[in-house]
Amino acid sequence: MKVSKAQTKLHNQAEALIDSNAPLTMEERYFIAENWNPMVNHNVGWNAAFFTPMDLAREMMMETLGKDKTRVLDLCAGIGRLAFSYWRKHLQSGGRPEDIEIVCVELNPDFIRVGERILPEATWVRGDIFQRSVIEGLGRFDEVISNPPYGLRPELTDPNWLTKAPSQYMAAEVAMKVSKHAIFLLNQGDCPFAYSGRQRFEYTKAEAYTKFNEKTGVVFEMNCGLDTSAYENAWKGTKQITEIVIVSKEQREEELAKAA
């Protein structure tokens, strides 16, 4: 998919705001988040770097826990669209800035450059989320949010820490290392159910998920009834049917025995 002249113009306007030294208004931050286009300078298909449409990111926040005080981790944060949406919801709900801490982990330094202008209130960490040394130093979180890259095969450097699987599943396992609750945006075909764009909720085979669940105990569950199909054509550089997924972890007998 080519970038149109209109999209390029908006992207350049966003770049001008990023490069300015002036403090940004909330409207300017949103403008950057909405219009900075990774397709201009990056091979988004090769890297599976598809940014969540802003309205969809806002809808995902309906599944957040809504605690007065909360610590949130955004895995594969990109330019911070999910984190920005989470932060805005917190403030719009009457939350105080000092009662929320957001940590964004992203590997691409150019994305971090943009993200630090959109959400300077967050702590931005450059690193590979599949590296144990990157994640374990971050501590525990109340919840994790993520739109991970789909279908990549990350190098497994520590088989005692993560299970070999496609990137979207490994990202969910990482989330469960640091939290009991996560909200993920996943390709519909990677889920054990299908709801978006369907006449009714359906359980699906999803053999890859079944194998992953059996090995890790990580569970993908249906959201509160959010249909993402309206955003199928809202992605820059791709067309996606996705599901908003609640990620949790089964407490298995051997794990309970270790904790006892």
Short mmCIF file of C-alpha atoms in Angstrom, two decimals:
data_model
loop_
_atom_site.label_atom_id
_atom_site.label_comp_id
_atom_site.label_asym_id
_atom_site.label_seq_id
_atom_site.Cartn_x
_atom_site.Cartn_y
_atom_site.Cartn_z
CA MET A 1 0.00 0.00 0.00
CA LYS A 2 1.45 3.36 -1.05
CA VAL A 3 1.43 6.48 1.09
CA SER A 4 -0.77 9.17 -0.50
CA LYS A 5 0.24 12.81 -0.90
CA ALA A 6 -2.33 13.78 1.74
CA GLN A 7 -0.93 11.22 4.20
CA THR A 8 2.62 12.40 3.53
CA LYS A 9 1.60 16.00 4.17
CA LEU A 10 0.04 15.09 7.52
CA HIS A 11 3.09 13.00 8.42
CA ASN A 12 5.39 15.94 7.68
CA GLN A 13 3.24 18.20 9.85
CA ALA A 14 3.56 15.66 12.65
CA GLU A 15 7.33 15.55 12.16
CA ALA A 16 7.49 19.35 12.46
CA LEU A 17 5.71 19.15 15.82
CA ILE A 18 8.03 16.38 16.99
CA ASP A 19 11.15 18.34 16.04
CA SER A 20 9.97 21.57 17.66
CA ASN A 21 11.19 22.41 21.12
CA ALA A 22 7.84 23.84 22.18
CA PRO A 23 5.62 22.05 24.70
CA LEU A 24 2.78 20.23 22.95
CA THR A 25 -0.91 20.63 23.65
CA MET A 26 -3.09 17.56 24.06
CA GLU A 27 -4.51 18.19 20.58
CA GLU A 28 -1.00 18.33 19.08
CA ARG A 29 -0.01 15.10 20.80
CA TYR A 30 -3.12 13.42 19.41
CA PHE A 31 -2.36 14.81 15.96
CA ILE A 32 1.08 13.21 16.02
CA ALA A 33 -0.28 9.90 17.29
CA GLU A 34 -2.92 9.86 14.57
CA ASN A 35 -0.88 11.09 11.61
CA TRP A 36 2.76 10.06 12.07
CA ASN A 37 2.93 7.31 9.47
CA PRO A 38 5.51 4.51 9.84
CA MET A 39 5.10 3.63 6.16
CA VAL A 40 6.92 6.79 5.12
CA ASN A 41 10.33 5.66 6.38
CA HIS A 42 9.90 2.07 7.58
CA ASN A 43 9.15 -1.34 6.09
CA VAL A 44 6.17 -1.98 8.34
CA GLY A 45 5.25 -5.25 6.65
CA TRP A 46 8.67 -6.82 7.12
CA ASN A 47 8.79 -5.79 10.78
CA ALA A 48 5.06 -6.37 11.45
CA ALA A 49 4.99 -2.83 12.85
CA PHE A 50 1.33 -1.95 12.36
CA PHE A 51 0.12 0.81 14.69
CA THR A 52 -3.26 0.41 16.35
CA PRO A 53 -5.92 2.78 14.92
CA MET A 54 -6.51 5.48 17.52
CA ASP A 55 -10.25 4.88 17.91
CA LEU A 56 -9.60 1.16 18.38
CA ALA A 57 -6.93 1.94 20.98
CA ARG A 58 -9.52 4.01 22.83
CA GLU A 59 -12.01 1.13 22.76
CA MET A 60 -9.40 -1.26 24.13
CA MET A 61 -9.19 0.89 27.24
CA MET A 62 -12.73 -0.17 28.16
CA GLU A 63 -11.16 -3.41 29.39
CA THR A 64 -8.67 -1.75 31.75
CA LEU A 65 -9.03 -2.40 35.46
CA GLY A 66 -9.70 1.26 36.28
CA LYS A 67 -7.77 1.37 39.55
CA ASP A 68 -7.21 4.75 41.21
CA LYS A 69 -3.51 3.98 41.42
CA THR A 70 -2.03 1.81 38.73
CA ARG A 71 1.24 0.72 37.15
CA VAL A 72 0.99 -0.20 33.46
CA LEU A 73 3.38 -1.82 30.99
CA ASP A 74 3.04 -1.34 27.22
CA LEU A 75 4.90 -4.10 25.38
CA CYS A 76 6.03 -3.38 21.79
CA ALA A 77 4.77 0.15 22.39
CA GLY A 78 5.49 1.56 18.93
CA ILE A 79 4.91 5.33 19.21
CA GLY A 80 2.70 4.83 22.26
CA ARG A 81 -0.84 4.88 20.90
CA LEU A 82 -2.10 2.38 23.49
CA ALA A 83 -0.19 4.01 26.33
CA PHE A 84 -1.43 7.47 25.33
CA SER A 85 -5.01 6.22 25.22
CA TYR A 86 -4.61 4.63 28.66
CA TRP A 87 -3.16 7.83 30.13
CA ARG A 88 -5.91 9.99 28.63
CA LYS A 89 -8.63 7.70 29.98
CA HIS A 90 -7.09 7.85 33.44
CA LEU A 91 -7.11 11.65 33.44
CA GLN A 92 -10.56 11.96 31.84
CA SER A 93 -11.93 9.65 34.55
CA GLY A 94 -10.72 12.04 37.23
CA GLY A 95 -7.46 10.26 37.99
CA ARG A 96 -4.44 12.22 39.16
CA PRO A 97 -1.24 12.20 37.06
CA GLU A 98 0.80 11.13 40.09
CA ASP A 99 -1.37 8.02 40.53
CA ILE A 100 -0.44 6.39 37.24
CA GLU A 101 2.92 5.06 36.06
CA ILE A 102 3.32 3.84 32.48
CA VAL A 103 6.39 2.02 31.17
CA CYS A 104 6.74 1.60 27.40
CA VAL A 105 9.15 -0.97 25.96
CA GLU A 106 10.05 -0.55 22.29
CA LEU A 107 13.00 -1.69 20.19
CA ASN A 108 12.86 0.88 17.36
CA PRO A 109 14.63 4.13 18.37
CA ASP A 110 12.72 6.19 15.82
CA PHE A 111 9.41 5.06 17.31
CA ILE A 112 10.69 5.98 20.78
CA ARG A 113 11.67 9.44 19.50
CA VAL A 114 8.05 9.99 18.49
CA GLY A 115 6.60 8.33 21.56
CA GLU A 116 8.55 10.53 23.95
CA ARG A 117 6.84 13.57 22.41
CA ILE A 118 3.37 12.01 22.47
CA LEU A 119 3.67 10.74 26.04
CA PRO A 120 6.68 12.20 27.88
CA GLU A 121 5.00 11.21 31.15
CA ALA A 122 5.83 7.57 30.42
CA THR A 123 9.16 5.86 31.03
CA TRP A 124 10.48 4.76 27.64
CA VAL A 125 12.76 1.72 27.57
CA ARG A 126 14.58 0.68 24.43
CA GLY A 127 14.86 -3.08 24.34
CA ASP A 128 13.69 -6.43 23.04
CA ILE A 129 10.71 -7.65 25.08
CA PHE A 130 11.81 -11.26 24.52
CA GLN A 131 15.07 -10.65 26.38
CA ARG A 132 14.83 -11.65 30.02
CA SER A 133 17.32 -8.97 31.10
CA VAL A 134 15.07 -6.24 29.66
CA ILE A 135 11.85 -7.37 31.36
CA GLU A 136 12.94 -8.65 34.76
CA GLY A 137 14.39 -5.30 35.81
CA LEU A 138 11.05 -3.53 35.35
CA GLY A 139 9.25 -5.01 38.37
CA ARG A 140 5.58 -5.93 38.73
CA PHE A 141 2.62 -4.24 37.04
CA ASP A 142 -1.11 -4.00 37.67
CA GLU A 143 -1.74 -4.73 34.01
CA VAL A 144 -0.12 -4.98 30.60
CA ILE A 145 -1.33 -3.61 27.27
CA SER A 146 0.00 -4.66 23.88
CA ASN A 147 -0.52 -4.86 20.15
CA PRO A 148 2.41 -7.21 19.51
CA PRO A 149 3.91 -8.06 16.12
CA TYR A 150 2.16 -11.07 14.60
CA GLY A 151 3.82 -14.12 13.13
CA LEU A 152 7.49 -13.35 13.78
CA ARG A 153 9.80 -16.04 15.14
CA PRO A 154 11.97 -14.31 17.75
CA GLU A 155 15.26 -15.85 18.76
CA LEU A 156 14.76 -17.84 21.95
CA THR A 157 17.81 -17.06 24.06
CA ASP A 158 16.50 -18.55 27.32
CA PRO A 159 14.26 -21.61 26.88
CA ASN A 160 13.86 -21.79 30.66
CA TRP A 161 12.13 -18.40 30.62
CA LEU A 162 9.93 -18.41 27.49
CA THR A 163 8.29 -21.05 25.33
CA LYS A 164 9.20 -21.13 21.64
CA ALA A 165 6.18 -19.80 19.75
CA PRO A 166 5.14 -17.06 17.31
CA SER A 167 5.81 -13.55 18.59
CA GLN A 168 2.20 -12.76 19.54
CA TYR A 169 2.06 -15.75 21.89
CA MET A 170 5.51 -15.14 23.36
CA ALA A 171 4.50 -11.53 24.08
CA ALA A 172 1.50 -12.81 26.06
CA GLU A 173 3.77 -15.12 28.05
CA VAL A 174 6.07 -12.17 28.78
CA ALA A 175 3.07 -10.20 30.07
CA MET A 176 2.23 -12.99 32.49
CA LYS A 177 5.76 -12.87 33.88
CA VAL A 178 5.10 -9.41 35.31
CA SER A 179 1.31 -9.16 35.78
CA LYS A 180 -1.87 -11.15 36.33
CA HIS A 181 -3.92 -9.15 33.83
CA ALA A 182 -3.26 -8.06 30.25
CA ILE A 183 -5.21 -6.62 27.34
CA PHE A 184 -3.92 -7.64 23.92
CA LEU A 185 -4.98 -6.89 20.38
CA LEU A 186 -4.49 -10.07 18.36
CA ASN A 187 -5.21 -11.34 14.89
CA GLN A 188 -8.55 -13.15 14.97
CA GLY A 189 -6.98 -16.33 13.62
CA ASP A 190 -4.64 -16.51 16.63
CA CYS A 191 -7.53 -16.59 19.12
CA PRO A 192 -9.60 -19.54 20.42
CA PHE A 193 -12.74 -17.59 19.51
CA ALA A 194 -14.13 -15.35 16.77
CA TYR A 195 -16.52 -12.49 17.43
CA SER A 196 -15.59 -9.43 15.37
CA GLY A 197 -17.40 -9.31 12.04
CA ARG A 198 -19.48 -12.39 12.91
CA GLN A 199 -23.18 -12.75 13.56
CA ARG A 200 -22.45 -14.46 16.86
CA PHE A 201 -19.63 -15.50 19.13
CA GLU A 202 -17.93 -18.74 18.06
CA TYR A 203 -15.25 -20.93 19.58
CA THR A 204 -12.58 -21.88 17.04
CA LYS A 205 -9.92 -24.59 16.83
CA ALA A 206 -6.84 -22.30 16.87
CA GLU A 207 -4.46 -25.26 17.13
CA ALA A 208 -1.39 -23.06 17.64
CA TYR A 209 -3.09 -21.38 20.61
CA THR A 210 -4.14 -24.75 22.06
CA LYS A 211 -0.54 -25.98 22.00
CA PHE A 212 0.68 -22.73 23.51
CA ASN A 213 -1.94 -22.84 26.26
CA GLU A 214 -1.07 -26.43 27.14
CA LYS A 215 2.62 -25.58 27.45
CA THR A 216 2.31 -22.28 29.32
CA GLY A 217 -1.09 -22.06 31.01
CA VAL A 218 -1.61 -18.64 29.39
CA VAL A 219 -5.31 -18.11 28.61
CA PHE A 220 -6.97 -15.91 25.97
CA GLU A 221 -10.52 -14.85 26.85
CA MET A 222 -13.27 -12.84 25.17
CA ASN A 223 -13.69 -9.16 25.96
CA CYS A 224 -16.91 -7.47 27.15
CA GLY A 225 -18.41 -7.51 23.64
CA LEU A 226 -16.27 -5.18 21.54
CA ASP A 227 -16.43 -5.81 17.78
CA THR A 228 -13.28 -4.53 16.05
CA SER A 229 -14.41 -5.19 12.47
CA ALA A 230 -15.27 -1.51 11.92
CA TYR A 231 -11.52 -0.83 11.97
CA GLU A 232 -10.60 -3.47 9.40
CA ASN A 233 -9.55 -0.84 6.86
CA ALA A 234 -8.24 1.73 9.35
CA TRP A 235 -4.75 0.23 9.62
CA LYS A 236 -1.86 1.90 7.82
CA GLY A 237 -0.25 -0.61 5.48
CA THR A 238 -2.45 -3.62 6.08
CA LYS A 239 -5.99 -4.91 6.51
CA GLN A 240 -6.71 -6.65 9.78
CA ILE A 241 -9.51 -8.53 11.49
CA THR A 242 -8.54 -8.48 15.14
CA GLU A 243 -9.92 -9.33 18.56
CA ILE A 244 -9.45 -7.56 21.87
CA VAL A 245 -8.26 -10.34 24.15
CA ILE A 246 -8.05 -10.60 27.94
CA VAL A 247 -4.89 -12.49 28.86
CA SER A 248 -4.55 -14.32 32.15
CA LYS A 249 -2.78 -17.41 33.47
CA GLU A 250 -4.08 -20.65 34.86
CA GLN A 251 -2.89 -21.58 38.31
CA ARG A 252 -1.66 -25.10 37.82
CA GLU A 253 -1.18 -27.60 40.62
CA GLU A 254 2.62 -27.64 40.32
CA GLU A 255 2.76 -23.82 40.40
CA LEU A 256 0.52 -23.69 43.47
CA ALA A 257 2.78 -26.29 45.13
CA LYS A 258 5.86 -24.15 44.47
CA ALA A 259 4.14 -21.09 45.90
CA ALA A 260 3.06 -22.94 49.05
#
